[in-house]
Coordinates of N, CA, C and O in Angstrom, one line a residue:
X1 N 3.0 39.4 -76.7 CA 1.7 39.6 -77.3 C 0.6 39.6 -76.1 O 0.7 38.8 -75.2
X2 N -0.2 40.5 -76.1 CA -1.3 40.7 -75.1 C -2.5 39.8 -75.4 O -2.9 39.8 -76.6
X3 N -2.9 39.1 -74.5 CA -4.1 38.2 -74.7 C -5.4 39.0 -74.9 O -5.5 40.1 -74.3
X4 N -6.3 38.5 -75.6 CA -7.6 39.1 -75.7 C -8.4 38.9 -74.4 O -8.3 37.9 -73.8
X5 N -9.1 40.0 -74.0 CA -9.9 39.8 -72.8 C -11.0 38.8 -72.9 O -11.5 38.5 -74.0
X6 N -11.3 38.1 -71.8 CA -12.4 37.1 -71.8 C -13.6 37.7 -71.0 O -13.4 38.0 -69.8
X7 N -14.7 38.0 -71.6 CA -15.9 38.5 -70.9 C -16.6 37.3 -70.4 O -17.0 36.4 -71.1
X8 N -16.8 37.2 -69.1 CA -17.4 36.1 -68.4 C -18.9 36.4 -68.3 O -19.4 37.1 -67.4
X9 N -19.7 35.7 -69.1 CA -21.2 36.0 -69.1 C -21.9 34.7 -68.8 O -23.1 34.9 -68.4
X10 N -21.3 33.6 -68.9 CA -22.0 32.3 -68.6 C -22.2 32.1 -67.1 O -21.2 32.1 -66.4
X11 N -23.4 32.1 -66.6 CA -23.6 31.9 -65.1 C -22.9 30.7 -64.5 O -22.4 30.8 -63.4
X12 N -22.9 29.5 -65.2 CA -22.2 28.4 -64.6 C -20.7 28.6 -64.5 O -20.1 28.3 -63.6
X13 N -20.1 29.3 -65.6 CA -18.7 29.6 -65.6 C -18.4 30.6 -64.5 O -17.4 30.5 -63.8
X14 N -19.3 31.6 -64.4 CA -19.1 32.6 -63.4 C -19.1 32.0 -62.0 O -18.2 32.3 -61.1
X15 N -20.0 31.1 -61.7 CA -20.1 30.5 -60.4 C -18.9 29.6 -60.1 O -18.3 29.6 -59.0
X16 N -18.4 28.9 -61.1 CA -17.1 28.1 -61.0 C -15.9 29.0 -60.7 O -15.1 28.8 -59.8
X17 N -15.9 30.2 -61.4 CA -14.8 31.1 -61.2 C -14.9 31.8 -59.8 O -13.8 32.0 -59.1
X18 N -16.1 32.1 -59.3 CA -16.2 32.8 -58.1 C -16.0 32.1 -56.8 O -15.9 32.6 -55.7
X19 N -15.9 30.7 -56.9 CA -15.8 29.9 -55.7 C -14.6 30.3 -54.9 O -13.5 30.4 -55.6
X20 N -14.6 30.5 -53.6 CA -13.5 31.1 -52.9 C -12.2 30.2 -53.0 O -11.1 30.8 -53.1
X21 N -12.3 28.9 -52.9 CA -11.1 28.1 -53.0 C -10.6 28.1 -54.4 O -9.3 28.1 -54.6
X22 N -11.4 28.2 -55.4 CA -11.0 28.3 -56.8 C -10.2 29.6 -57.0 O -9.3 29.6 -57.8
X23 N -10.7 30.6 -56.4 CA -10.0 31.9 -56.5 C -8.6 31.8 -55.9 O -7.7 32.3 -56.4
X24 N -8.5 31.2 -54.8 CA -7.2 31.0 -54.1 C -6.3 30.1 -55.0 O -5.1 30.5 -55.1
X25 N -6.8 29.1 -55.7 CA -6.1 28.3 -56.6 C -5.6 29.1 -57.7 O -4.4 29.0 -58.1
X26 N -6.4 29.9 -58.3 CA -6.0 30.8 -59.5 C -5.0 31.8 -59.1 O -4.0 31.9 -59.8
X27 N -5.1 32.4 -57.9 CA -4.1 33.3 -57.4 C -2.8 32.6 -57.2 O -1.7 33.1 -57.6
X28 N -2.8 31.4 -56.7 CA -1.6 30.7 -56.5 C -0.9 30.3 -57.8 O 0.3 30.4 -57.9
X29 N -1.6 29.9 -58.8 CA -1.2 29.6 -60.1 C -0.6 30.8 -60.8 O 0.5 30.7 -61.5
X30 N -1.3 31.9 -60.7 CA -0.8 33.2 -61.3 C 0.5 33.6 -60.7 O 1.4 34.2 -61.3
X31 N 0.6 33.4 -59.3 CA 1.7 33.9 -58.5 C 3.0 33.0 -58.8 O 4.0 33.5 -59.0
X32 N 2.7 31.7 -58.7 CA 3.9 30.8 -58.8 C 4.0 29.9 -60.0 O 4.9 29.1 -60.1
X33 N 3.1 30.0 -60.9 CA 3.2 29.2 -62.1 C 2.6 27.8 -62.0 O 1.9 27.6 -61.0
X34 N 2.8 27.0 -63.0 CA 2.1 25.6 -63.0 C 2.4 24.9 -61.7 O 3.5 25.0 -61.1
X35 N 1.4 24.1 -61.4 CA 1.4 23.3 -60.1 C 0.5 22.1 -60.3 O -0.3 22.0 -61.1
X36 N 0.8 21.1 -59.4 CA 0.0 19.9 -59.3 C -1.1 20.1 -58.2 O -1.0 21.0 -57.4
X37 N -2.1 19.2 -58.2 CA -3.1 19.3 -57.1 C -2.4 19.1 -55.8 O -2.8 19.8 -54.8
X38 N -1.4 18.3 -55.7 CA -0.7 18.1 -54.4 C 0.1 19.4 -53.9 O 0.0 19.7 -52.8
X39 N 0.8 20.0 -54.9 CA 1.5 21.2 -54.4 C 0.6 22.3 -54.1 O 0.9 23.1 -53.2
X40 N -0.5 22.4 -54.8 CA -1.5 23.4 -54.4 C -2.1 23.1 -53.1 O -2.3 24.0 -52.3
X41 N -2.5 21.8 -52.8 CA -3.0 21.4 -51.5 C -2.1 21.8 -50.4 O -2.5 22.4 -49.4
X42 N -0.7 21.6 -50.6 CA 0.2 21.9 -49.6 C 0.3 23.4 -49.4 O 0.2 24.0 -48.2
X43 N 0.3 24.2 -50.4 CA 0.4 25.7 -50.4 C -0.8 26.3 -49.8 O -0.8 27.4 -49.1
X44 N -2.0 25.7 -50.0 CA -3.3 26.3 -49.6 C -3.8 25.7 -48.3 O -4.9 26.1 -47.8
X45 N -3.1 24.7 -47.8 CA -3.6 24.1 -46.5 C -4.9 23.2 -46.8 O -5.8 23.2 -46.0
X46 N -5.0 22.6 -47.9 CA -6.1 21.8 -48.3 C -5.7 20.4 -48.5 O -4.5 20.0 -48.5
X47 N -6.7 19.4 -48.7 CA -6.3 18.1 -49.1 C -6.3 18.0 -50.6 O -6.9 18.7 -51.3
X48 N -5.5 17.0 -51.1 CA -5.3 16.9 -52.5 C -6.6 16.6 -53.2 O -6.8 17.0 -54.4
X49 N -7.5 15.9 -52.6 CA -8.8 15.6 -53.3 C -9.6 16.8 -53.5 O -10.2 17.0 -54.6
X50 N -9.5 17.8 -52.6 CA -10.3 19.0 -52.9 C -9.6 19.8 -53.9 O -10.3 20.4 -54.8
X51 N -8.3 20.0 -53.9 CA -7.7 20.8 -55.0 C -7.8 20.1 -56.3 O -8.0 20.8 -57.3
X52 N -7.8 18.8 -56.4 CA -7.9 18.1 -57.6 C -9.4 18.3 -58.2 O -9.5 18.6 -59.4
X53 N -10.3 18.2 -57.3 CA -11.7 18.5 -57.8 C -11.9 19.9 -58.3 O -12.5 20.1 -59.4
X54 N -11.4 20.9 -57.6 CA -11.6 22.2 -58.0 C -10.8 22.5 -59.2 O -11.3 23.4 -60.1
X55 N -9.7 22.0 -59.4 CA -8.9 22.1 -60.7 C -9.7 21.6 -61.9 O -9.7 22.3 -62.9
X56 N -10.4 20.5 -61.7 CA -11.1 19.9 -62.8 C -12.4 20.8 -63.0 O -12.7 21.0 -64.3
X57 N -13.0 21.4 -62.1 CA -14.1 22.3 -62.3 C -13.6 23.6 -63.0 O -14.2 24.1 -63.9
X58 N -12.4 24.1 -62.6 CA -11.8 25.3 -63.3 C -11.5 24.9 -64.7 O -11.7 25.7 -65.7
X59 N -11.0 23.7 -64.9 CA -10.6 23.2 -66.3 C -11.8 23.1 -67.1 O -11.8 23.5 -68.4
X60 N -12.9 22.6 -66.6 CA -14.2 22.5 -67.3 C -14.6 23.8 -67.9 O -15.3 23.8 -69.0
X61 N -14.3 24.9 -67.3 CA -14.8 26.2 -67.8 C -13.6 27.0 -68.3 O -13.7 28.2 -68.5
X62 N -12.5 26.3 -68.7 CA -11.3 26.9 -69.3 C -10.7 28.0 -68.5 O -10.1 29.0 -69.1
X63 N -10.6 27.9 -67.2 CA -9.8 28.8 -66.4 C -8.4 28.3 -66.2 O -7.5 29.1 -65.9
X64 N -8.3 27.0 -66.2 CA -6.9 26.3 -66.1 C -6.9 25.3 -67.2 O -7.9 24.8 -67.6
X65 N -5.6 24.9 -67.5 CA -5.4 23.9 -68.5 C -4.3 23.0 -68.0 O -3.4 23.5 -67.3
X66 N -4.4 21.7 -68.4 CA -3.3 20.8 -68.0 C -2.1 21.2 -68.8 O -2.1 21.4 -70.0
X67 N -0.9 21.2 -68.2 CA 0.3 21.5 -68.8 C 1.0 20.2 -69.1 O 1.7 19.6 -68.3
X68 N 0.8 19.6 -70.3 CA 1.2 18.2 -70.6 C 2.7 18.2 -70.8 O 3.3 17.0 -70.7
X69 N 3.4 19.2 -70.9 CA 4.9 19.2 -71.0 C 5.5 18.9 -69.6 O 6.6 18.3 -69.6
X70 N 4.8 19.3 -68.6 CA 5.4 19.1 -67.2 C 5.0 17.7 -66.6 O 5.7 17.2 -65.8
X71 N 3.8 17.3 -67.0 CA 3.3 16.0 -66.4 C 3.9 14.8 -66.9 O 4.3 14.7 -68.1
X72 N 4.1 13.8 -66.0 CA 4.7 12.5 -66.4 C 3.9 11.4 -65.7 O 3.6 11.5 -64.5
X73 N 3.4 10.5 -66.5 CA 2.6 9.4 -66.0 C 1.2 9.9 -65.5 O 0.6 10.7 -66.2
X74 N 0.9 9.7 -64.3 CA -0.4 10.2 -63.7 C -0.3 11.6 -63.1 O -1.3 12.2 -62.8
X75 N 0.9 12.1 -63.0 CA 1.1 13.4 -62.5 C 0.6 14.5 -63.4 O 1.0 14.5 -64.6
X76 N -0.3 15.3 -62.9 CA -1.0 16.3 -63.8 C -0.6 17.7 -63.3 O -0.8 18.0 -62.1
X77 N 0.0 18.5 -64.1 CA 0.4 19.9 -63.8 C -0.7 20.8 -64.5 O -1.2 20.6 -65.6
X78 N -1.0 21.9 -63.7 CA -2.0 22.8 -64.2 C -1.5 24.2 -64.3 O -0.6 24.6 -63.5
X79 N -1.9 25.0 -65.3 CA -1.5 26.3 -65.4 C -2.7 27.2 -65.7 O -3.8 26.7 -66.2
X80 N -2.7 28.5 -65.3 CA -3.9 29.3 -65.5 C -4.0 29.7 -67.0 O -2.9 29.7 -67.7
X81 N -5.2 30.0 -67.5 CA -5.4 30.3 -68.9 C -5.3 31.7 -69.1 O -4.6 32.2 -70.1
X82 N -6.0 32.6 -68.4 CA -6.1 34.0 -68.7 C -6.0 34.8 -67.5 O -6.4 34.5 -66.4
X83 N -5.4 36.0 -67.6 CA -5.3 37.0 -66.5 C -6.3 38.1 -66.8 O -6.6 38.9 -65.8
X84 N -6.8 38.2 -67.9 CA -7.7 39.4 -68.3 C -9.1 38.9 -68.5 O -9.6 38.7 -69.6
X85 N -9.8 38.8 -67.3 CA -11.2 38.3 -67.3 C -12.1 39.5 -66.9 O -11.8 40.2 -66.0
X86 N -13.1 39.8 -67.7 CA -14.0 40.9 -67.5 C -15.4 40.4 -67.3 O -15.7 39.3 -67.7
X87 N -16.2 41.3 -66.8 CA -17.6 40.9 -66.4 C -18.6 41.8 -67.2 O -18.3 43.0 -67.5
X88 N -19.8 41.4 -67.5 CA -20.8 42.1 -68.2 C -21.2 43.3 -67.3 O -21.2 43.3 -66.1
X89 N -21.7 44.4 -68.0 CA -22.3 45.5 -67.3 C -23.4 45.0 -66.4 O -24.2 44.2 -66.7
X90 N -23.6 45.7 -65.2 CA -24.5 45.3 -64.3 C -25.9 45.3 -64.9 O -26.8 44.5 -64.5
X91 N -26.2 46.3 -65.7 CA -27.6 46.5 -66.3 C -28.0 45.2 -67.1 O -29.2 44.9 -67.2
X92 N -27.0 44.5 -67.7 CA -27.4 43.4 -68.5 C -27.4 42.0 -67.8 O -27.5 41.0 -68.4
X93 N -27.1 42.1 -66.4 CA -27.0 40.9 -65.6 C -28.3 40.4 -65.0 O -29.1 41.2 -64.7
X94 N -28.4 39.1 -64.9 CA -29.6 38.6 -64.2 C -29.4 38.8 -62.7 O -28.2 39.0 -62.3
X95 N -30.5 38.8 -61.9 CA -30.3 38.9 -60.5 C -29.3 37.8 -59.9 O -28.5 38.2 -59.0
X96 N -29.3 36.7 -60.5 CA -28.4 35.6 -60.0 C -26.9 35.9 -60.3 O -26.1 35.8 -59.4
X97 N -26.6 36.4 -61.5 CA -25.3 36.8 -61.8 C -24.9 38.0 -61.1 O -23.7 38.1 -60.6
X98 N -25.7 39.0 -60.9 CA -25.5 40.2 -60.1 C -25.0 39.8 -58.7 O -24.1 40.3 -58.1
X99 N -25.7 38.8 -58.1 CA -25.4 38.4 -56.7 C -24.1 37.7 -56.7 O -23.3 37.9 -55.7
X100 N -23.8 36.8 -57.6 CA -22.5 36.1 -57.7 C -21.4 37.2 -57.8 O -20.4 37.1 -57.1
X101 N -21.5 38.1 -58.7 CA -20.5 39.2 -58.9 C -20.3 40.1 -57.7 O -19.2 40.5 -57.3
X102 N -21.4 40.4 -57.0 CA -21.3 41.2 -55.8 C -20.6 40.4 -54.8 O -19.7 41.0 -54.0
X103 N -20.8 39.1 -54.6 CA -20.1 38.3 -53.6 C -18.6 38.2 -54.0 O -17.7 38.3 -53.2
X104 N -18.3 38.1 -55.3 CA -16.9 38.0 -55.8 C -16.2 39.3 -55.4 O -15.1 39.3 -55.0
X105 N -16.9 40.4 -55.7 CA -16.2 41.7 -55.4 C -16.0 41.9 -53.9 O -14.9 42.3 -53.4
X106 N -17.0 41.5 -53.1 CA -16.8 41.6 -51.6 C -15.7 40.7 -51.1 O -14.8 41.2 -50.3
X107 N -15.6 39.5 -51.6 CA -14.5 38.5 -51.2 C -13.2 39.1 -51.8 O -12.2 39.0 -51.0
X108 N -13.2 39.6 -53.0 CA -11.9 40.1 -53.5 C -11.4 41.4 -52.7 O -10.2 41.4 -52.4
X109 N -12.3 42.3 -52.3 CA -11.9 43.5 -51.5 C -11.4 43.0 -50.2 O -10.4 43.4 -49.7
X110 N -12.1 42.0 -49.5 CA -11.6 41.5 -48.3 C -10.2 40.9 -48.4 O -9.4 41.1 -47.5
X111 N -10.0 40.1 -49.4 CA -8.7 39.5 -49.6 C -7.6 40.5 -49.8 O -6.5 40.5 -49.3
X112 N -8.0 41.6 -50.6 CA -7.0 42.7 -50.8 C -6.7 43.4 -49.5 O -5.5 43.7 -49.3
X113 N -7.7 43.7 -48.7 CA -7.4 44.4 -47.5 C -6.6 43.5 -46.5 O -5.7 44.0 -45.9
X114 N -6.9 42.2 -46.5 CA -6.1 41.3 -45.6 C -4.6 41.2 -46.1 O -3.7 41.2 -45.3
X115 N -4.5 41.2 -47.4 CA -3.1 41.1 -47.9 C -2.3 42.4 -47.6 O -1.2 42.4 -47.2
X116 N -3.0 43.6 -47.8 CA -2.3 44.8 -47.4 C -2.0 44.9 -46.0 O -0.9 45.3 -45.6
X117 N -2.9 44.4 -45.1 CA -2.6 44.4 -43.7 C -1.4 43.5 -43.3 O -0.6 43.9 -42.5
X118 N -1.3 42.4 -44.0 CA 0.0 41.5 -43.8 C 1.2 42.2 -44.3 O 2.2 42.2 -43.6
X119 N 1.1 43.0 -45.4 CA 2.2 43.7 -45.8 C 2.6 44.8 -44.8 O 3.8 45.0 -44.4
X120 N 1.6 45.6 -44.4 CA 1.8 46.6 -43.4 C 2.5 46.1 -42.1 O 3.4 46.8 -41.5
X121 N 2.1 44.9 -41.6 CA 2.7 44.4 -40.4 C 4.1 44.0 -40.6 O 4.9 44.1 -39.7
X122 N 4.5 43.6 -41.8 CA 5.8 43.1 -42.2 C 6.6 44.1 -43.0 O 7.7 43.9 -43.5
X123 N 6.1 45.4 -43.1 CA 6.7 46.4 -44.0 C 8.2 46.6 -43.8 O 8.9 46.7 -44.8
X124 N 8.7 46.6 -42.5 CA 10.1 46.7 -42.3 C 11.0 45.7 -42.9 O 12.2 45.9 -43.2
X125 N 10.4 44.5 -43.2 CA 11.2 43.4 -43.8 C 11.4 43.6 -45.3 O 12.2 42.9 -45.8
X126 N 10.8 44.6 -45.9 CA 10.9 44.7 -47.3 C 12.0 45.7 -47.8 O 12.1 46.0 -49.0
X127 N 12.8 46.2 -46.9 CA 13.9 47.0 -47.3 C 13.5 48.2 -48.1 O 12.5 48.9 -47.7
X128 N 14.2 48.4 -49.2 CA 13.9 49.6 -50.1 C 12.5 49.5 -50.7 O 11.9 50.5 -51.1
X129 N 11.9 48.3 -50.8 CA 10.6 48.1 -51.3 C 9.6 48.6 -50.3 O 8.3 48.7 -50.7
X130 N 9.9 48.8 -49.1 CA 8.9 49.2 -48.0 C 8.2 50.5 -48.4 O 7.1 50.8 -48.0
X131 N 8.9 51.4 -49.1 CA 8.4 52.7 -49.5 C 7.8 52.7 -50.9 O 7.5 53.8 -51.4
X132 N 7.9 51.6 -51.6 CA 7.5 51.5 -53.0 C 6.0 51.2 -53.0 O 5.6 50.2 -53.5
X133 N 5.2 52.1 -52.5 CA 3.8 51.9 -52.4 C 3.1 53.2 -53.0 O 2.6 54.0 -52.2
X134 N 3.1 53.3 -54.4 CA 2.4 54.4 -54.9 C 1.0 54.5 -54.5 O 0.3 53.4 -54.5
X135 N 0.5 55.6 -54.2 CA -0.9 55.7 -53.7 C -1.5 57.0 -54.2 O -0.8 58.1 -54.1
X136 N -2.6 56.9 -54.8 CA -3.3 58.1 -55.2 C -4.8 58.1 -55.1 O -5.3 56.9 -55.2
X137 N -5.4 59.1 -54.6 CA -6.8 59.1 -54.6 C -7.3 60.4 -55.3 O -6.5 61.4 -55.3
X138 N -8.3 60.3 -56.0 CA -8.7 61.4 -56.9 C -10.2 61.2 -57.2 O -10.9 60.3 -56.8
X139 N -10.7 62.2 -57.8 CA -12.1 62.2 -58.3 C -12.1 62.8 -59.7 O -11.4 63.7 -60.0
X140 N -12.9 62.2 -60.5 CA -13.1 62.7 -61.9 C -14.7 62.9 -62.1 O -15.5 62.1 -61.5
X141 N -15.0 63.8 -63.0 CA -16.4 63.9 -63.4 C -16.3 63.4 -64.9 O -15.7 64.1 -65.8
X142 N -16.9 62.3 -65.2 CA -16.9 61.7 -66.5 C -18.3 61.2 -66.9 O -19.1 60.9 -66.1
X143 N -18.4 61.0 -68.2 CA -19.6 60.3 -68.7 C -19.3 58.8 -68.6 O -18.1 58.4 -68.4
X144 N -20.2 58.0 -68.8 CA -20.1 56.5 -68.7 C -19.1 56.1 -69.9 O -18.3 55.3 -69.7
X145 N -19.2 56.8 -71.0 CA -18.3 56.5 -72.2 C -16.9 56.9 -71.8 O -16.0 56.1 -72.1
X146 N -16.7 58.0 -71.2 CA -15.4 58.4 -70.8 C -14.8 57.4 -69.7 O -13.6 57.1 -69.8
X147 N -15.6 57.0 -68.8 CA -15.2 56.1 -67.8 C -14.7 54.7 -68.4 O -13.7 54.1 -68.1
X148 N -15.5 54.3 -69.4 CA -15.2 53.0 -70.2 C -13.8 53.2 -70.9 O -13.0 52.3 -70.8
X149 N -13.6 54.3 -71.5 CA -12.3 54.6 -72.2 C -11.2 54.7 -71.1 O -10.0 54.2 -71.3
X150 N -11.4 55.4 -70.0 CA -10.4 55.5 -68.9 C -10.0 54.1 -68.4 O -8.8 53.8 -68.2
X151 N -11.0 53.3 -68.2 CA -10.7 51.9 -67.7 C -10.0 51.1 -68.8 O -9.0 50.3 -68.5
X152 N -10.3 51.3 -70.0 CA -9.6 50.5 -71.1 C -8.2 51.0 -71.2 O -7.2 50.1 -71.3
X153 N -7.9 52.3 -71.0 CA -6.6 52.8 -71.0 C -5.8 52.2 -69.8 O -4.6 51.9 -70.0
X154 N -6.4 52.2 -68.7 CA -5.7 51.5 -67.5 C -5.4 50.1 -67.8 O -4.3 49.6 -67.6
X155 N -6.3 49.3 -68.3 CA -6.1 47.9 -68.7 C -5.0 47.8 -69.7 O -4.1 46.9 -69.6
X156 N -4.9 48.6 -70.7 CA -3.9 48.6 -71.7 C -2.5 48.8 -71.1 O -1.6 48.2 -71.4
X157 N -2.4 49.8 -70.2 CA -1.2 50.1 -69.5 C -0.8 48.9 -68.6 O 0.4 48.5 -68.7
X158 N -1.7 48.4 -67.9 CA -1.4 47.2 -67.0 C -0.9 46.0 -67.9 O 0.2 45.5 -67.6
X159 N -1.6 45.7 -68.9 CA -1.2 44.6 -69.8 C 0.1 44.9 -70.5 O 0.9 43.9 -70.7
X160 N 0.3 46.1 -70.9 CA 1.6 46.4 -71.5 C 2.8 46.2 -70.6 O 3.8 45.5 -71.0
X161 N 2.7 46.6 -69.4 CA 3.8 46.3 -68.4 C 3.9 44.9 -68.1 O 5.0 44.3 -67.9
X162 N 2.8 44.2 -68.0 CA 2.9 42.7 -67.8 C 3.6 42.0 -68.9 O 4.4 41.1 -68.7
X163 N 3.3 42.4 -70.2 CA 3.9 41.7 -71.3 C 5.4 42.1 -71.5 O 6.1 41.3 -71.9
X164 N 5.7 43.3 -71.1 CA 7.1 43.8 -71.4 C 8.1 43.4 -70.3 O 9.3 43.4 -70.4
X165 N 7.6 43.0 -69.1 CA 8.4 42.7 -67.9 C 9.3 41.4 -68.2 O 8.8 40.4 -68.7
X166 N 10.5 41.6 -67.7 CA 11.4 40.4 -67.8 C 11.5 39.8 -66.3 O 12.0 40.4 -65.5
X167 N 10.7 38.7 -66.2 CA 10.7 38.1 -64.8 C 12.0 37.7 -64.2 O 12.1 37.5 -63.1
X168 N 13.1 37.6 -65.1 CA 14.4 37.3 -64.5 C 15.2 38.5 -64.0 O 16.2 38.3 -63.5
X169 N 14.6 39.7 -64.2 CA 15.4 40.9 -63.8 C 15.6 40.8 -62.3 O 14.7 40.6 -61.5
X170 N 16.8 40.9 -61.9 CA 17.2 40.6 -60.4 C 16.6 41.7 -59.5 O 16.5 41.4 -58.3
X171 N 16.3 42.8 -59.9 CA 15.8 43.8 -59.0 C 14.2 44.0 -59.1 O 13.7 44.9 -58.5
X172 N 13.6 43.0 -59.7 CA 12.1 43.1 -59.8 C 11.5 42.4 -58.7 O 12.0 41.5 -58.1
X173 N 10.3 42.8 -58.5 CA 9.4 42.2 -57.4 C 8.0 42.1 -57.9 O 7.6 43.0 -58.6
X174 N 7.3 41.1 -57.5 CA 5.8 40.9 -57.9 C 5.1 42.0 -57.1 O 5.2 42.1 -55.8
X175 N 4.3 42.8 -57.7 CA 3.4 43.8 -57.1 C 2.0 43.6 -57.3 O 1.6 43.1 -58.4
X176 N 1.2 43.8 -56.4 CA -0.3 43.7 -56.5 C -0.8 45.1 -56.9 O -0.5 46.1 -56.2
X177 N -1.6 45.2 -57.9 CA -2.1 46.5 -58.4 C -3.6 46.3 -58.4 O -4.2 45.4 -58.9
X178 N -4.3 47.4 -57.9 CA -5.7 47.4 -57.8 C -6.2 48.7 -58.3 O -5.6 49.8 -58.1
X179 N -7.3 48.8 -59.0 CA -7.9 50.0 -59.4 C -9.4 49.8 -59.3 O -10.0 48.8 -59.6
X180 N -10.1 50.9 -58.7 CA -11.5 50.9 -58.6 C -12.1 52.2 -58.8 O -11.4 53.2 -58.5
X181 N -13.2 52.3 -59.4 CA -13.9 53.6 -59.5 C -15.4 53.3 -59.3 O -15.9 52.3 -59.7
X182 N -16.1 54.3 -58.6 CA -17.5 54.1 -58.3 C -18.1 55.4 -58.1 O -17.4 56.4 -57.7
X183 N -19.4 55.6 -58.4 CA -20.1 56.8 -58.2 C -20.1 57.3 -56.8 O -20.2 56.5 -55.8
X184 N -19.9 58.6 -56.6 CA -19.9 59.2 -55.3 C -21.3 59.1 -54.7 O -22.2 59.7 -55.3
X185 N -21.5 58.4 -53.6 CA -22.9 58.2 -53.1 C -23.4 59.5 -52.5 O -24.6 59.6 -52.4
X186 N -22.6 60.5 -52.4 CA -23.0 61.8 -51.9 C -23.7 62.6 -53.0 O -24.3 63.6 -52.7
X187 N -23.5 62.2 -54.3 CA -24.1 62.9 -55.4 C -25.6 62.6 -55.6 O -26.2 63.2 -56.4
X188 N -26.1 61.7 -54.8 CA -27.6 61.4 -54.8 C -28.0 60.6 -56.0 O -28.9 60.4 -56.5

């Protein structure tokens, strides 16, 4: 079953979500599944106090939840809540929200470029997966309504493959998928 998207409009929740260390925590939880503050601290090169604090802030805004089935005694395990988080249209955002989202986008793009650079440096280590890098560049002339439908179709496709995938398949590998569209600045 595909989860319903969560539109993030609350400025406090948005700020909690956009914090760089919290973004790293969420990526780690999505990548490797439930974890404790201690295991996250080790994985991220942080101290346990920092990861514990940031996990509580993420939980306060329902980005992570305690996994009570895994925890025993004082040990608290955390899992991410949603993978499908969306943001309000720029026109409806306050200047404060717009600034937070702009920084989040800049940080995300920088992280993506750094991750791709690490892959490129180690590409030979990936065997047959070294060439499994589909790449396409294109341009479309669309109305805003058509772009909204195009993006919704992309998200439906992404979520369908996410839901249908068997993580135990021996020949599968975690892939990072990115999509971006923006007006051509040459169009004036």
